[in-house]
Amino acid sequence: MEQLLSDDAAPGTDIEFQKLLLVCKEWGLFQLVNHGVSDSLLEKLKEETEEFFQLPLKEKVKYKMEGDFEGYGNVVLSDNQKRDWGDRMYMSTLEIYIEELQKLSMKLLGLLARGLKVETREVVELFEDGMQSMRMGYHPPCPQPELVMGISAHTDGTDFEQWNLQKCGAQGNS
């Protein structure tokens, strides 16, 4: 990221920028290093997450998920679904960390807009009011690993929103 943002090269001609565009086009993902999010903040987040999952169950359930997918627990969409083996904590706000990621995201969106030859303002406006959330997981040793398939397939938040509308919207609880 540091090289992407450097002023050493003319816009659109520097090697790192061309690499970003190529990897987005060919792979659709990349690892970002030297991003400016402090190591101490990341370490503190990791430590606090580990401390939470080491709490006794009696303490963790005080933060139980209540309808909006925020809190401790697992998402259960039906009684007969396969369940994940592991604890989860969903939080929509981790203020300092989220603020840092928002700043970083806006910088990346600006670079991607430049690569797409789109006004940066137009792209940023699409995302500036978006919701961010983070799910932290803890997977303790399973006493019956032959019964565990792993973790369930990834779903985006829109799947949860759709489920929430179907289950709660009709009842006026959304």
PDB file of N, CA, C and O in Angstrom, residues 119-155:
ATOM      1  N   GLU A 119     -14.741   8.415 -11.909  1.00  0.00           N
ATOM      2  CA  GLU A 119     -14.522   9.457 -10.903  1.00  0.00           C
ATOM      3  C   GLU A 119     -14.465   8.825  -9.512  1.00  0.00           C
ATOM      4  O   GLU A 119     -15.384   8.082  -9.129  1.00  0.00           O
ATOM      5  N   THR A 120     -13.427   9.100  -8.760  1.00  0.00           N
ATOM      6  CA  THR A 120     -13.266   8.557  -7.419  1.00  0.00           C
ATOM      7  C   THR A 120     -14.476   8.866  -6.559  1.00  0.00           C
ATOM      8  O   THR A 120     -14.981   8.013  -5.843  1.00  0.00           O
ATOM      9  N   ARG A 121     -14.980  10.082  -6.657  1.00  0.00           N
ATOM     10  CA  ARG A 121     -16.136  10.514  -5.870  1.00  0.00           C
ATOM     11  C   ARG A 121     -17.331   9.584  -6.078  1.00  0.00           C
ATOM     12  O   ARG A 121     -18.029   9.233  -5.135  1.00  0.00           O
ATOM     13  N   GLU A 122     -17.568   9.162  -7.325  1.00  0.00           N
ATOM     14  CA  GLU A 122     -18.708   8.296  -7.626  1.00  0.00           C
ATOM     15  C   GLU A 122     -18.578   6.946  -6.932  1.00  0.00           C
ATOM     16  O   GLU A 122     -19.559   6.416  -6.403  1.00  0.00           O
ATOM     17  N   VAL A 123     -17.390   6.390  -6.938  1.00  0.00           N
ATOM     18  CA  VAL A 123     -17.174   5.085  -6.311  1.00  0.00           C
ATOM     19  C   VAL A 123     -17.261   5.197  -4.795  1.00  0.00           C
ATOM     20  O   VAL A 123     -17.912   4.386  -4.139  1.00  0.00           O
ATOM     21  N   VAL A 124     -16.632   6.194  -4.244  1.00  0.00           N
ATOM     22  CA  VAL A 124     -16.632   6.384  -2.795  1.00  0.00           C
ATOM     23  C   VAL A 124     -18.052   6.586  -2.279  1.00  0.00           C
ATOM     24  O   VAL A 124     -18.424   6.037  -1.241  1.00  0.00           O
ATOM     25  N   GLU A 125     -18.862   7.337  -3.013  1.00  0.00           N
ATOM     26  CA  GLU A 125     -20.255   7.572  -2.595  1.00  0.00           C
ATOM     27  C   GLU A 125     -21.050   6.276  -2.492  1.00  0.00           C
ATOM     28  O   GLU A 125     -21.952   6.149  -1.668  1.00  0.00           O
ATOM     29  N   LEU A 126     -20.720   5.295  -3.309  1.00  0.00           N
ATOM     30  CA  LEU A 126     -21.422   4.011  -3.268  1.00  0.00           C
ATOM     31  C   LEU A 126     -21.160   3.251  -1.974  1.00  0.00           C
ATOM     32  O   LEU A 126     -21.982   2.460  -1.538  1.00  0.00           O
ATOM     33  N   PHE A 127     -20.018   3.492  -1.355  1.00  0.00           N
ATOM     34  CA  PHE A 127     -19.604   2.689  -0.217  1.00  0.00           C
ATOM     35  C   PHE A 127     -19.506   3.429   1.108  1.00  0.00           C
ATOM     36  O   PHE A 127     -19.375   2.801   2.145  1.00  0.00           O
ATOM     37  N   GLU A 128     -19.562   4.752   1.116  1.00  0.00           N
ATOM     38  CA  GLU A 128     -19.279   5.482   2.340  1.00  0.00           C
ATOM     39  C   GLU A 128     -20.274   5.244   3.469  1.00  0.00           C
ATOM     40  O   GLU A 128     -19.925   5.353   4.628  1.00  0.00           O
ATOM     41  N   ASP A 129     -21.501   4.881   3.165  1.00  0.00           N
ATOM     42  CA  ASP A 129     -22.488   4.632   4.216  1.00  0.00           C
ATOM     43  C   ASP A 129     -22.730   3.148   4.453  1.00  0.00           C
ATOM     44  O   ASP A 129     -23.673   2.774   5.141  1.00  0.00           O
ATOM     45  N   GLY A 130     -21.881   2.308   3.904  1.00  0.00           N
ATOM     46  CA  GLY A 130     -22.072   0.867   4.012  1.00  0.00           C
ATOM     47  C   GLY A 130     -21.849   0.334   5.418  1.00  0.00           C
ATOM     48  O   GLY A 130     -21.124   0.924   6.219  1.00  0.00           O
ATOM     49  N   MET A 131     -22.505  -0.773   5.723  1.00  0.00           N
ATOM     50  CA  MET A 131     -22.336  -1.409   7.025  1.00  0.00           C
ATOM     51  C   MET A 131     -21.091  -2.289   7.001  1.00  0.00           C
ATOM     52  O   MET A 131     -20.820  -2.949   6.009  1.00  0.00           O
ATOM     53  N   GLN A 132     -20.359  -2.266   8.073  1.00  0.00           N
ATOM     54  CA  GLN A 132     -19.225  -3.167   8.229  1.00  0.00           C
ATOM     55  C   GLN A 132     -19.463  -4.004   9.459  1.00  0.00           C
ATOM     56  O   GLN A 132     -20.004  -3.532  10.452  1.00  0.00           O
ATOM     57  N   SER A 133     -19.067  -5.245   9.388  1.00  0.00           N
ATOM     58  CA  SER A 133     -19.165  -6.104  10.557  1.00  0.00           C
ATOM     59  C   SER A 133     -17.978  -7.049  10.555  1.00  0.00           C
ATOM     60  O   SER A 133     -17.287  -7.188   9.556  1.00  0.00           O
ATOM     61  N   MET A 134     -17.787  -7.679  11.663  1.00  0.00           N
ATOM     62  CA  MET A 134     -16.665  -8.591  11.807  1.00  0.00           C
ATOM     63  C   MET A 134     -17.133  -9.794  12.596  1.00  0.00           C
ATOM     64  O   MET A 134     -17.858  -9.651  13.576  1.00  0.00           O
ATOM     65  N   ARG A 135     -16.754 -10.965  12.141  1.00  0.00           N
ATOM     66  CA  ARG A 135     -17.096 -12.188  12.851  1.00  0.00           C
ATOM     67  C   ARG A 135     -15.797 -12.814  13.320  1.00  0.00           C
ATOM     68  O   ARG A 135     -14.888 -13.037  12.534  1.00  0.00           O
ATOM     69  N   MET A 136     -15.722 -13.065  14.604  1.00  0.00           N
ATOM     70  CA  MET A 136     -14.547 -13.721  15.159  1.00  0.00           C
ATOM     71  C   MET A 136     -14.938 -15.131  15.549  1.00  0.00           C
ATOM     72  O   MET A 136     -16.009 -15.341  16.113  1.00  0.00           O
ATOM     73  N   GLY A 137     -14.108 -16.076  15.230  1.00  0.00           N
ATOM     74  CA  GLY A 137     -14.433 -17.462  15.521  1.00  0.00           C
ATOM     75  C   GLY A 137     -13.380 -18.148  16.364  1.00  0.00           C
ATOM     76  O   GLY A 137     -12.210 -17.794  16.338  1.00  0.00           O
ATOM     77  N   TYR A 138     -13.825 -19.119  17.119  1.00  0.00           N
ATOM     78  CA  TYR A 138     -12.937 -19.950  17.934  1.00  0.00           C
ATOM     79  C   TYR A 138     -13.372 -21.393  17.721  1.00  0.00           C
ATOM     80  O   TYR A 138     -14.558 -21.706  17.869  1.00  0.00           O
ATOM     81  N   HIS A 139     -12.456 -22.244  17.334  1.00  0.00           N
ATOM     82  CA  HIS A 139     -12.787 -23.634  17.034  1.00  0.00           C
ATOM     83  C   HIS A 139     -12.015 -24.551  17.984  1.00  0.00           C
ATOM     84  O   HIS A 139     -10.878 -24.913  17.718  1.00  0.00           O
ATOM     85  N   PRO A 140     -12.642 -24.922  19.098  1.00  0.00           N
ATOM     86  CA  PRO A 140     -11.974 -25.804  20.062  1.00  0.00           C
ATOM     87  C   PRO A 140     -11.878 -27.223  19.496  1.00  0.00           C
ATOM     88  O   PRO A 140     -12.572 -27.549  18.528  1.00  0.00           O
ATOM     89  N   PRO A 141     -11.027 -28.063  20.082  1.00  0.00           N
ATOM     90  CA  PRO A 141     -10.965 -29.454  19.625  1.00  0.00           C
ATOM     91  C   PRO A 141     -12.348 -30.100  19.734  1.00  0.00           C
ATOM     92  O   PRO A 141     -13.058 -29.907  20.713  1.00  0.00           O
ATOM     93  N   CYS A 142     -12.714 -30.854  18.735  1.00  0.00           N
ATOM     94  CA  CYS A 142     -14.026 -31.501  18.707  1.00  0.00           C
ATOM     95  C   CYS A 142     -13.891 -32.919  19.254  1.00  0.00           C
ATOM     96  O   CYS A 142     -13.025 -33.673  18.812  1.00  0.00           O
ATOM     97  N   PRO A 143     -14.755 -33.301  20.203  1.00  0.00           N
ATOM     98  CA  PRO A 143     -14.655 -34.649  20.773  1.00  0.00           C
ATOM     99  C   PRO A 143     -15.079 -35.750  19.798  1.00  0.00           C
ATOM    100  O   PRO A 143     -14.748 -36.908  20.002  1.00  0.00           O
ATOM    101  N   GLN A 144     -15.806 -35.400  18.741  1.00  0.00           N
ATOM    102  CA  GLN A 144     -16.236 -36.383  17.743  1.00  0.00           C
ATOM    103  C   GLN A 144     -15.970 -35.840  16.332  1.00  0.00           C
ATOM    104  O   GLN A 144     -16.898 -35.535  15.580  1.00  0.00           O
ATOM    105  N   PRO A 145     -14.707 -35.736  15.934  1.00  0.00           N
ATOM    106  CA  PRO A 145     -14.377 -35.116  14.648  1.00  0.00           C
ATOM    107  C   PRO A 145     -14.975 -35.832  13.441  1.00  0.00           C
ATOM    108  O   PRO A 145     -15.209 -35.212  12.409  1.00  0.00           O
ATOM    109  N   GLU A 146     -15.275 -37.100  13.570  1.00  0.00           N
ATOM    110  CA  GLU A 146     -15.875 -37.826  12.445  1.00  0.00           C
ATOM    111  C   GLU A 146     -17.282 -37.327  12.121  1.00  0.00           C
ATOM    112  O   GLU A 146     -17.803 -37.568  11.034  1.00  0.00           O
ATOM    113  N   LEU A 147     -17.899 -36.616  13.042  1.00  0.00           N
ATOM    114  CA  LEU A 147     -19.241 -36.088  12.820  1.00  0.00           C
ATOM    115  C   LEU A 147     -19.239 -34.650  12.288  1.00  0.00           C
ATOM    116  O   LEU A 147     -20.288 -34.110  11.966  1.00  0.00           O
ATOM    117  N   VAL A 148     -18.064 -34.053  12.237  1.00  0.00           N
ATOM    118  CA  VAL A 148     -17.963 -32.647  11.853  1.00  0.00           C
ATOM    119  C   VAL A 148     -17.526 -32.532  10.407  1.00  0.00           C
ATOM    120  O   VAL A 148     -16.585 -33.186   9.975  1.00  0.00           O
ATOM    121  N   MET A 149     -18.237 -31.708   9.680  1.00  0.00           N
ATOM    122  CA  MET A 149     -17.911 -31.498   8.281  1.00  0.00           C
ATOM    123  C   MET A 149     -16.953 -30.323   8.125  1.00  0.00           C
ATOM    124  O   MET A 149     -16.353 -30.146   7.091  1.00  0.00           O
ATOM    125  N   GLY A 150     -16.795 -29.508   9.094  1.00  0.00           N
ATOM    126  CA  GLY A 150     -16.015 -28.279   9.005  1.00  0.00           C
ATOM    127  C   GLY A 150     -16.935 -27.114   9.259  1.00  0.00           C
ATOM    128  O   GLY A 150     -17.906 -27.237   9.991  1.00  0.00           O
ATOM    129  N   ILE A 151     -16.651 -25.996   8.642  1.00  0.00           N
ATOM    130  CA  ILE A 151     -17.559 -24.863   8.783  1.00  0.00           C
ATOM    131  C   ILE A 151     -18.423 -24.774   7.541  1.00  0.00           C
ATOM    132  O   ILE A 151     -18.034 -25.185   6.456  1.00  0.00           O
ATOM    133  N   SER A 152     -19.611 -24.243   7.703  1.00  0.00           N
ATOM    134  CA  SER A 152     -20.542 -24.159   6.579  1.00  0.00           C
ATOM    135  C   SER A 152     -20.058 -23.146   5.548  1.00  0.00           C
ATOM    136  O   SER A 152     -19.210 -22.304   5.828  1.00  0.00           O
ATOM    137  N   ALA A 153     -20.640 -23.230   4.370  1.00  0.00           N
ATOM    138  CA  ALA A 153     -20.251 -22.363   3.262  1.00  0.00           C
ATOM    139  C   ALA A 153     -20.457 -20.897   3.618  1.00  0.00           C
ATOM    140  O   ALA A 153     -21.346 -20.546   4.388  1.00  0.00           O
ATOM    141  N   HIS A 154     -19.628 -20.062   3.035  1.00  0.00           N
ATOM    142  CA  HIS A 154     -19.720 -18.618   3.242  1.00  0.00           C
ATOM    143  C   HIS A 154     -21.020 -18.084   2.640  1.00  0.00           C
ATOM    144  O   HIS A 154     -21.426 -18.490   1.562  1.00  0.00           O
ATOM    145  N   THR A 155     -21.641 -17.181   3.350  1.00  0.00           N
ATOM    146  CA  THR A 155     -22.784 -16.449   2.817  1.00  0.00           C
ATOM    147  C   THR A 155     -22.575 -14.975   3.109  1.00  0.00           C
ATOM    148  O   THR A 155     -22.018 -14.611   4.143  1.00  0.00           O
TER     149      THR A 155
END
